[in-house]
mmCIF file with all atom_site columns, C-alpha atoms in Angstrom:
data_model
loop_
_atom_site.group_PDB
_atom_site.id
_atom_site.type_symbol
_atom_site.label_atom_id
_atom_site.label_alt_id
_atom_site.label_comp_id
_atom_site.label_asym_id
_atom_site.label_entity_id
_atom_site.label_seq_id
_atom_site.pdbx_PDB_ins_code
_atom_site.Cartn_x
_atom_site.Cartn_y
_atom_site.Cartn_z
_atom_site.occupancy
_atom_site.B_iso_or_equiv
_atom_site.pdbx_formal_charge
_atom_site.auth_seq_id
_atom_site.auth_comp_id
_atom_site.auth_asym_id
_atom_site.auth_atom_id
_atom_site.pdbx_PDB_model_num
ATOM 1   C CA . MET A 1 1   ? -53.957 -53.195 7.890   1.00 50.00 ? 1   MET A CA 1
ATOM 2   C CA . ALA A 1 2   ? -55.315 -49.263 8.341   1.00 55.00 ? 2   ALA A CA 1
ATOM 3   C CA . ILE A 1 3   ? -53.702 -46.595 10.632  1.00 57.00 ? 3   ILE A CA 1
ATOM 4   C CA . ALA A 1 4   ? -54.939 -45.093 13.657  1.00 58.00 ? 4   ALA A CA 1
ATOM 5   C CA . ARG A 1 5   ? -55.923 -41.348 13.493  1.00 65.00 ? 5   ARG A CA 1
ATOM 6   C CA . SER A 1 6   ? -54.751 -39.307 16.270  1.00 69.00 ? 6   SER A CA 1
ATOM 7   C CA . SER A 1 7   ? -55.758 -36.052 17.239  1.00 86.00 ? 7   SER A CA 1
ATOM 8   C CA . MET A 1 8   ? -52.732 -34.726 18.421  1.00 92.00 ? 8   MET A CA 1
ATOM 9   C CA . LEU A 1 9   ? -49.386 -35.319 16.523  1.00 94.00 ? 9   LEU A CA 1
ATOM 10  C CA . LEU A 1 10  ? -45.110 -34.746 16.992  1.00 93.00 ? 10  LEU A CA 1
ATOM 11  C CA . GLY A 1 11  ? -43.488 -33.690 14.325  1.00 94.00 ? 11  GLY A CA 1
ATOM 12  C CA . LYS A 1 12  ? -41.009 -31.792 12.588  1.00 92.00 ? 12  LYS A CA 1
ATOM 13  C CA . CYS A 1 13  ? -41.254 -28.408 10.503  1.00 92.00 ? 13  CYS A CA 1
ATOM 14  C CA . PHE A 1 14  ? -40.345 -27.790 7.644   1.00 88.00 ? 14  PHE A CA 1
ATOM 15  C CA . PRO A 1 15  ? -39.951 -24.872 5.604   1.00 83.00 ? 15  PRO A CA 1
ATOM 16  C CA . CYS A 1 16  ? -42.882 -23.899 3.188   1.00 84.00 ? 16  CYS A CA 1
ATOM 17  C CA . VAL A 1 17  ? -44.799 -21.927 0.814   1.00 82.00 ? 17  VAL A CA 1
ATOM 18  C CA . LYS A 1 18  ? -48.262 -21.235 2.245   1.00 86.00 ? 18  LYS A CA 1
ATOM 19  C CA . LYS A 1 19  ? -49.194 -18.201 4.625   1.00 85.00 ? 19  LYS A CA 1
ATOM 20  C CA . ASN A 1 20  ? -50.287 -18.705 7.724   1.00 89.00 ? 20  ASN A CA 1
ATOM 21  C CA . ALA A 1 21  ? -49.115 -22.039 7.791   1.00 92.00 ? 21  ALA A CA 1
ATOM 22  C CA . SER A 1 22  ? -46.512 -24.114 8.716   1.00 92.00 ? 22  SER A CA 1
ATOM 23  C CA . LYS A 1 23  ? -45.577 -28.089 6.487   1.00 93.00 ? 23  LYS A CA 1
ATOM 24  C CA . ILE A 1 24  ? -45.120 -30.997 9.516   1.00 95.00 ? 24  ILE A CA 1
ATOM 25  C CA . VAL A 1 25  ? -43.834 -34.159 8.870   1.00 95.00 ? 25  VAL A CA 1
ATOM 26  C CA . VAL A 1 26  ? -44.841 -36.615 11.275  1.00 95.00 ? 26  VAL A CA 1
ATOM 27  C CA . LYS A 1 27  ? -42.673 -39.699 11.300  1.00 94.00 ? 27  LYS A CA 1
ATOM 28  C CA . ARG A 1 28  ? -44.842 -43.424 12.020  1.00 92.00 ? 28  ARG A CA 1
ATOM 29  C CA . MET A 1 29  ? -43.500 -46.920 12.522  1.00 94.00 ? 29  MET A CA 1
ATOM 30  C CA . VAL A 1 30  ? -45.720 -49.593 10.379  1.00 95.00 ? 30  VAL A CA 1
ATOM 31  C CA . LEU A 1 31  ? -45.147 -53.205 10.707  1.00 96.00 ? 31  LEU A CA 1
ATOM 32  C CA . ASP A 1 32  ? -43.779 -54.974 7.212   1.00 95.00 ? 32  ASP A CA 1
ATOM 33  C CA . LYS A 1 33  ? -45.936 -58.801 8.214   1.00 95.00 ? 33  LYS A CA 1
ATOM 34  C CA . ASN A 1 34  ? -43.489 -60.221 5.417   1.00 96.00 ? 34  ASN A CA 1
ATOM 35  C CA . LEU A 1 35  ? -40.465 -59.031 7.509   1.00 96.00 ? 35  LEU A CA 1
ATOM 36  C CA . LEU A 1 36  ? -42.193 -58.874 11.115  1.00 96.00 ? 36  LEU A CA 1
ATOM 37  C CA . MET A 1 37  ? -39.987 -55.498 10.873  1.00 97.00 ? 37  MET A CA 1
ATOM 38  C CA . TYR A 1 38  ? -40.967 -51.762 11.686  1.00 96.00 ? 38  TYR A CA 1
ATOM 39  C CA . PHE A 1 39  ? -39.772 -49.402 9.349   1.00 96.00 ? 39  PHE A CA 1
ATOM 40  C CA . ASP A 1 40  ? -40.338 -45.507 9.047   1.00 94.00 ? 40  ASP A CA 1
ATOM 41  C CA . GLU A 1 41  ? -43.107 -43.954 7.613   1.00 95.00 ? 41  GLU A CA 1
ATOM 42  C CA . GLU A 1 42  ? -43.712 -40.234 7.018   1.00 95.00 ? 42  GLU A CA 1
ATOM 43  C CA . GLU A 1 43  ? -46.975 -38.280 6.327   1.00 95.00 ? 43  GLU A CA 1
ATOM 44  C CA . THR A 1 44  ? -46.597 -34.776 5.835   1.00 95.00 ? 44  THR A CA 1
ATOM 45  C CA . TYR A 1 45  ? -49.329 -32.444 7.715   1.00 95.00 ? 45  TYR A CA 1
ATOM 46  C CA . PHE A 1 46  ? -49.747 -28.463 6.656   1.00 95.00 ? 46  PHE A CA 1
ATOM 47  C CA . ALA A 1 47  ? -50.797 -26.903 10.234  1.00 95.00 ? 47  ALA A CA 1
ATOM 48  C CA . HIS A 1 48  ? -52.275 -23.681 11.021  1.00 94.00 ? 48  HIS A CA 1
ATOM 49  C CA . ASP A 1 49  ? -49.853 -21.591 12.519  1.00 91.00 ? 49  ASP A CA 1
ATOM 50  C CA . PRO A 1 50  ? -50.444 -17.956 11.988  1.00 90.00 ? 50  PRO A CA 1
ATOM 51  C CA . ASN A 1 51  ? -48.506 -16.314 14.672  1.00 89.00 ? 51  ASN A CA 1
ATOM 52  C CA . LYS A 1 52  ? -45.147 -18.759 12.577  1.00 86.00 ? 52  LYS A CA 1
ATOM 53  C CA . ILE A 1 53  ? -44.351 -20.162 16.510  1.00 89.00 ? 53  ILE A CA 1
ATOM 54  C CA . CYS A 1 54  ? -42.358 -22.639 15.282  1.00 87.00 ? 54  CYS A CA 1
ATOM 55  C CA . LYS A 1 55  ? -39.229 -22.114 12.441  1.00 85.00 ? 55  LYS A CA 1
ATOM 56  C CA . THR A 1 56  ? -36.999 -25.045 9.995   1.00 84.00 ? 56  THR A CA 1
ATOM 57  C CA . ASN A 1 57  ? -36.182 -28.432 12.507  1.00 84.00 ? 57  ASN A CA 1
ATOM 58  C CA . ASP A 1 58  ? -38.371 -26.948 15.647  1.00 89.00 ? 58  ASP A CA 1
ATOM 59  C CA . ILE A 1 59  ? -40.215 -29.870 16.993  1.00 92.00 ? 59  ILE A CA 1
ATOM 60  C CA . VAL A 1 60  ? -43.627 -29.432 17.643  1.00 94.00 ? 60  VAL A CA 1
ATOM 61  C CA . LEU A 1 61  ? -47.222 -30.791 19.367  1.00 95.00 ? 61  LEU A CA 1
ATOM 62  C CA . ILE A 1 62  ? -49.964 -30.095 16.221  1.00 95.00 ? 62  ILE A CA 1
ATOM 63  C CA . GLU A 1 63  ? -53.817 -30.558 17.405  1.00 95.00 ? 63  GLU A CA 1
ATOM 64  C CA . GLU A 1 64  ? -56.160 -31.823 14.249  1.00 93.00 ? 64  GLU A CA 1
ATOM 65  C CA . LEU A 1 65  ? -59.225 -29.283 13.888  1.00 93.00 ? 65  LEU A CA 1
ATOM 66  C CA . PRO A 1 66  ? -62.295 -29.478 14.451  1.00 92.00 ? 66  PRO A CA 1
ATOM 67  C CA . GLN A 1 67  ? -62.663 -29.181 10.808  1.00 93.00 ? 67  GLN A CA 1
ATOM 68  C CA . LYS A 1 68  ? -61.007 -27.984 7.773   1.00 92.00 ? 68  LYS A CA 1
ATOM 69  C CA . LEU A 1 69  ? -59.510 -24.530 7.379   1.00 92.00 ? 69  LEU A CA 1
ATOM 70  C CA . THR A 1 70  ? -58.234 -25.511 3.574   1.00 91.00 ? 70  THR A CA 1
ATOM 71  C CA . LYS A 1 71  ? -58.620 -28.242 1.290   1.00 92.00 ? 71  LYS A CA 1
ATOM 72  C CA . LEU A 1 72  ? -54.864 -28.896 2.873   1.00 92.00 ? 72  LEU A CA 1
ATOM 73  C CA . ILE A 1 73  ? -54.840 -27.548 6.546   1.00 94.00 ? 73  ILE A CA 1
ATOM 74  C CA . THR A 1 74  ? -56.172 -30.054 9.083   1.00 93.00 ? 74  THR A CA 1
ATOM 75  C CA . HIS A 1 75  ? -54.805 -29.688 12.131  1.00 95.00 ? 75  HIS A CA 1
ATOM 76  C CA . ARG A 1 76  ? -52.891 -26.154 14.240  1.00 95.00 ? 76  ARG A CA 1
ATOM 77  C CA . VAL A 1 77  ? -49.730 -25.707 15.773  1.00 95.00 ? 77  VAL A CA 1
ATOM 78  C CA . MET A 1 78  ? -50.539 -26.074 19.782  1.00 94.00 ? 78  MET A CA 1
ATOM 79  C CA . GLU A 1 79  ? -46.422 -25.577 20.843  1.00 93.00 ? 79  GLU A CA 1
ATOM 80  C CA . VAL A 1 80  ? -43.151 -25.769 19.870  1.00 93.00 ? 80  VAL A CA 1
ATOM 81  C CA . VAL A 1 81  ? -41.453 -28.498 21.897  1.00 91.00 ? 81  VAL A CA 1
ATOM 82  C CA . PHE A 1 82  ? -37.791 -28.527 20.848  1.00 88.00 ? 82  PHE A CA 1
ATOM 83  C CA . PRO A 1 83  ? -36.244 -26.282 19.479  1.00 85.00 ? 83  PRO A CA 1
ATOM 84  C CA . HIS A 1 84  ? -33.529 -26.618 17.131  1.00 77.00 ? 84  HIS A CA 1
ATOM 85  C CA . GLY A 1 85  ? -30.782 -28.277 19.171  1.00 63.00 ? 85  GLY A CA 1
ATOM 86  C CA . ASP A 1 86  ? -32.237 -28.160 22.128  1.00 77.00 ? 86  ASP A CA 1
ATOM 87  C CA . VAL A 1 87  ? -33.662 -32.071 22.059  1.00 84.00 ? 87  VAL A CA 1
ATOM 88  C CA . THR A 1 88  ? -34.423 -32.527 26.109  1.00 87.00 ? 88  THR A CA 1
ATOM 89  C CA . ASP A 1 89  ? -34.903 -35.824 27.446  1.00 89.00 ? 89  ASP A CA 1
ATOM 90  C CA . PRO A 1 90  ? -38.580 -35.666 29.201  1.00 86.00 ? 90  PRO A CA 1
ATOM 91  C CA . ILE A 1 91  ? -37.633 -38.380 31.572  1.00 92.00 ? 91  ILE A CA 1
ATOM 92  C CA . THR A 1 92  ? -34.691 -38.033 33.055  1.00 93.00 ? 92  THR A CA 1
ATOM 93  C CA . GLY A 1 93  ? -34.492 -33.779 31.938  1.00 91.00 ? 93  GLY A CA 1
ATOM 94  C CA . LYS A 1 94  ? -31.350 -34.396 30.542  1.00 91.00 ? 94  LYS A CA 1
ATOM 95  C CA . LYS A 1 95  ? -29.649 -32.289 27.232  1.00 88.00 ? 95  LYS A CA 1
ATOM 96  C CA . VAL A 1 96  ? -29.975 -35.430 24.220  1.00 89.00 ? 96  VAL A CA 1
ATOM 97  C CA . ILE A 1 97  ? -27.449 -34.689 21.148  1.00 86.00 ? 97  ILE A CA 1
ATOM 98  C CA . ARG A 1 98  ? -28.494 -37.631 19.011  1.00 83.00 ? 98  ARG A CA 1
ATOM 99  C CA . THR A 1 99  ? -28.300 -40.915 20.776  1.00 88.00 ? 99  THR A CA 1
ATOM 100 C CA . LYS A 1 100 ? -26.440 -39.859 23.282  1.00 91.00 ? 100 LYS A CA 1
ATOM 101 C CA . TYR A 1 101 ? -26.699 -37.906 26.474  1.00 93.00 ? 101 TYR A CA 1
ATOM 102 C CA . ARG A 1 102 ? -24.700 -34.707 26.304  1.00 89.00 ? 102 ARG A CA 1
ATOM 103 C CA . ASP A 1 103 ? -22.866 -35.309 30.018  1.00 90.00 ? 103 ASP A CA 1
ATOM 104 C CA . GLU A 1 104 ? -22.157 -38.809 29.068  1.00 92.00 ? 104 GLU A CA 1
ATOM 105 C CA . LEU A 1 105 ? -19.945 -37.073 26.274  1.00 89.00 ? 105 LEU A CA 1
ATOM 106 C CA . GLU A 1 106 ? -18.188 -34.542 28.016  1.00 88.00 ? 106 GLU A CA 1
ATOM 107 C CA . GLU A 1 107 ? -17.359 -37.136 30.220  1.00 91.00 ? 107 GLU A CA 1
ATOM 108 C CA . THR A 1 108 ? -15.304 -39.137 27.639  1.00 91.00 ? 108 THR A CA 1
ATOM 109 C CA . ALA A 1 109 ? -14.370 -36.480 25.862  1.00 88.00 ? 109 ALA A CA 1
ATOM 110 C CA . GLU A 1 110 ? -12.508 -35.822 29.526  1.00 88.00 ? 110 GLU A CA 1
ATOM 111 C CA . LEU A 1 111 ? -11.507 -39.847 29.768  1.00 92.00 ? 111 LEU A CA 1
ATOM 112 C CA . TYR A 1 112 ? -9.770  -39.816 26.497  1.00 91.00 ? 112 TYR A CA 1
ATOM 113 C CA . GLY A 1 113 ? -8.753  -35.931 26.168  1.00 87.00 ? 113 GLY A CA 1
ATOM 114 C CA . LYS A 1 114 ? -10.661 -33.020 25.242  1.00 83.00 ? 114 LYS A CA 1
ATOM 115 C CA . THR A 1 115 ? -9.987  -31.814 21.739  1.00 83.00 ? 115 THR A CA 1
ATOM 116 C CA . ASP A 1 116 ? -9.881  -27.961 20.173  1.00 81.00 ? 116 ASP A CA 1
ATOM 117 C CA . ARG A 1 117 ? -12.076 -28.134 17.588  1.00 83.00 ? 117 ARG A CA 1
ATOM 118 C CA . GLY A 1 118 ? -14.969 -29.977 19.937  1.00 78.00 ? 118 GLY A CA 1
ATOM 119 C CA . TYR A 1 119 ? -18.635 -28.081 20.973  1.00 79.00 ? 119 TYR A CA 1
ATOM 120 C CA . ASP A 1 120 ? -19.217 -26.594 24.114  1.00 79.00 ? 120 ASP A CA 1
ATOM 121 C CA . TYR A 1 121 ? -22.259 -26.393 24.708  1.00 78.00 ? 121 TYR A CA 1
ATOM 122 C CA . GLU A 1 122 ? -22.559 -24.563 28.180  1.00 79.00 ? 122 GLU A CA 1
ATOM 123 C CA . SER A 1 123 ? -21.382 -21.246 26.508  1.00 83.00 ? 123 SER A CA 1
ATOM 124 C CA . ALA A 1 124 ? -23.358 -21.569 23.292  1.00 78.00 ? 124 ALA A CA 1
ATOM 125 C CA . PRO A 1 125 ? -25.123 -18.876 22.829  1.00 79.00 ? 125 PRO A CA 1
ATOM 126 C CA . PRO A 1 126 ? -29.469 -19.598 22.295  1.00 74.00 ? 126 PRO A CA 1
ATOM 127 C CA . ARG A 1 127 ? -30.862 -20.743 19.172  1.00 69.00 ? 127 ARG A CA 1
ATOM 128 C CA . GLY A 1 128 ? -32.347 -17.112 17.471  1.00 70.00 ? 128 GLY A CA 1
ATOM 129 C CA . TRP A 1 129 ? -29.244 -14.988 18.340  1.00 74.00 ? 129 TRP A CA 1
ATOM 130 C CA . GLN A 1 130 ? -27.950 -15.684 14.301  1.00 74.00 ? 130 GLN A CA 1
ATOM 131 C CA . GLU A 1 131 ? -31.280 -14.433 12.681  1.00 74.00 ? 131 GLU A CA 1
ATOM 132 C CA . ASP A 1 132 ? -30.830 -12.566 9.980   1.00 72.00 ? 132 ASP A CA 1
ATOM 133 C CA . LYS A 1 133 ? -26.451 -13.168 9.834   1.00 74.00 ? 133 LYS A CA 1
ATOM 134 C CA . LYS A 1 134 ? -26.180 -17.171 9.559   1.00 70.00 ? 134 LYS A CA 1
ATOM 135 C CA . ASP A 1 135 ? -29.735 -17.945 10.387  1.00 70.00 ? 135 ASP A CA 1
ATOM 136 C CA . PHE A 1 136 ? -33.044 -17.410 8.153   1.00 66.00 ? 136 PHE A CA 1
ATOM 137 C CA . SER A 1 137 ? -35.529 -19.654 8.813   1.00 67.00 ? 137 SER A CA 1
ATOM 138 C CA . HIS A 1 138 ? -37.912 -16.856 10.189  1.00 68.00 ? 138 HIS A CA 1
ATOM 139 C CA . LEU A 1 139 ? -37.859 -15.447 6.643   1.00 69.00 ? 139 LEU A CA 1
ATOM 140 C CA . GLU A 1 140 ? -40.427 -15.803 3.899   1.00 69.00 ? 140 GLU A CA 1
ATOM 141 C CA . THR A 1 141 ? -39.726 -18.968 1.847   1.00 71.00 ? 141 THR A CA 1
ATOM 142 C CA . TYR A 1 142 ? -40.788 -19.160 -2.364  1.00 69.00 ? 142 TYR A CA 1
ATOM 143 C CA . HIS A 1 143 ? -40.155 -22.025 -4.978  1.00 72.00 ? 143 HIS A CA 1
ATOM 144 C CA . ARG A 1 144 ? -37.271 -22.215 -6.717  1.00 75.00 ? 144 ARG A CA 1
ATOM 145 C CA . TYR A 1 145 ? -37.837 -21.457 -10.327 1.00 76.00 ? 145 TYR A CA 1
ATOM 146 C CA . SER A 1 146 ? -33.995 -22.152 -11.795 1.00 75.00 ? 146 SER A CA 1
ATOM 147 C CA . ALA A 1 147 ? -31.289 -23.965 -10.646 1.00 76.00 ? 147 ALA A CA 1
ATOM 148 C CA . ASP A 1 148 ? -29.301 -20.729 -10.789 1.00 77.00 ? 148 ASP A CA 1
ATOM 149 C CA . ASP A 1 149 ? -30.751 -19.451 -7.634  1.00 75.00 ? 149 ASP A CA 1
ATOM 150 C CA . LYS A 1 150 ? -28.923 -19.977 -5.333  1.00 74.00 ? 150 LYS A CA 1
ATOM 151 C CA . ASN A 1 151 ? -31.147 -18.391 -2.078  1.00 73.00 ? 151 ASN A CA 1
ATOM 152 C CA . PRO A 1 152 ? -31.899 -20.167 1.057   1.00 69.00 ? 152 PRO A CA 1
ATOM 153 C CA . ASN A 1 153 ? -34.987 -18.562 1.483   1.00 69.00 ? 153 ASN A CA 1
ATOM 154 C CA . ALA A 1 154 ? -36.323 -21.022 -1.906  1.00 74.00 ? 154 ALA A CA 1
ATOM 155 C CA . VAL A 1 155 ? -37.880 -24.263 -1.808  1.00 70.00 ? 155 VAL A CA 1
ATOM 156 C CA . ASP A 1 156 ? -37.375 -27.198 -4.753  1.00 73.00 ? 156 ASP A CA 1
ATOM 157 C CA . LYS A 1 157 ? -40.970 -28.047 -6.467  1.00 65.00 ? 157 LYS A CA 1
#
């Protein structure tokens, strides 16, 4: 069965060594006719991103280009929908952590007692404040040629 092609897709940004491009992985649910169950299937797209608006782990919206720029670059980045760690439910408008709302987790923590080790989302600074300190996702990536290379900007071949 052929997968229907769409012109706009939602995916997650991964490190990419290509100039003016971002690597986007899109998950699709594909039906296994023998088991009658849906399973995740990932497709990788390279999207034209000359301004580097998306960083690693951002959820972005990409659109198919009318003509391919190169053999690999077939889409363009339209917008960053959710910066990493700041996912919002589009229906309720509440912040989400994995599969639960933040306010529900806070209520549960109050019922059972808050711990000192718990993360406080309200007082946390926005993403990007640790750029060049602990967050190096904005730097150029390159291929790791040696197992001894421990640089976090290197991408395995």
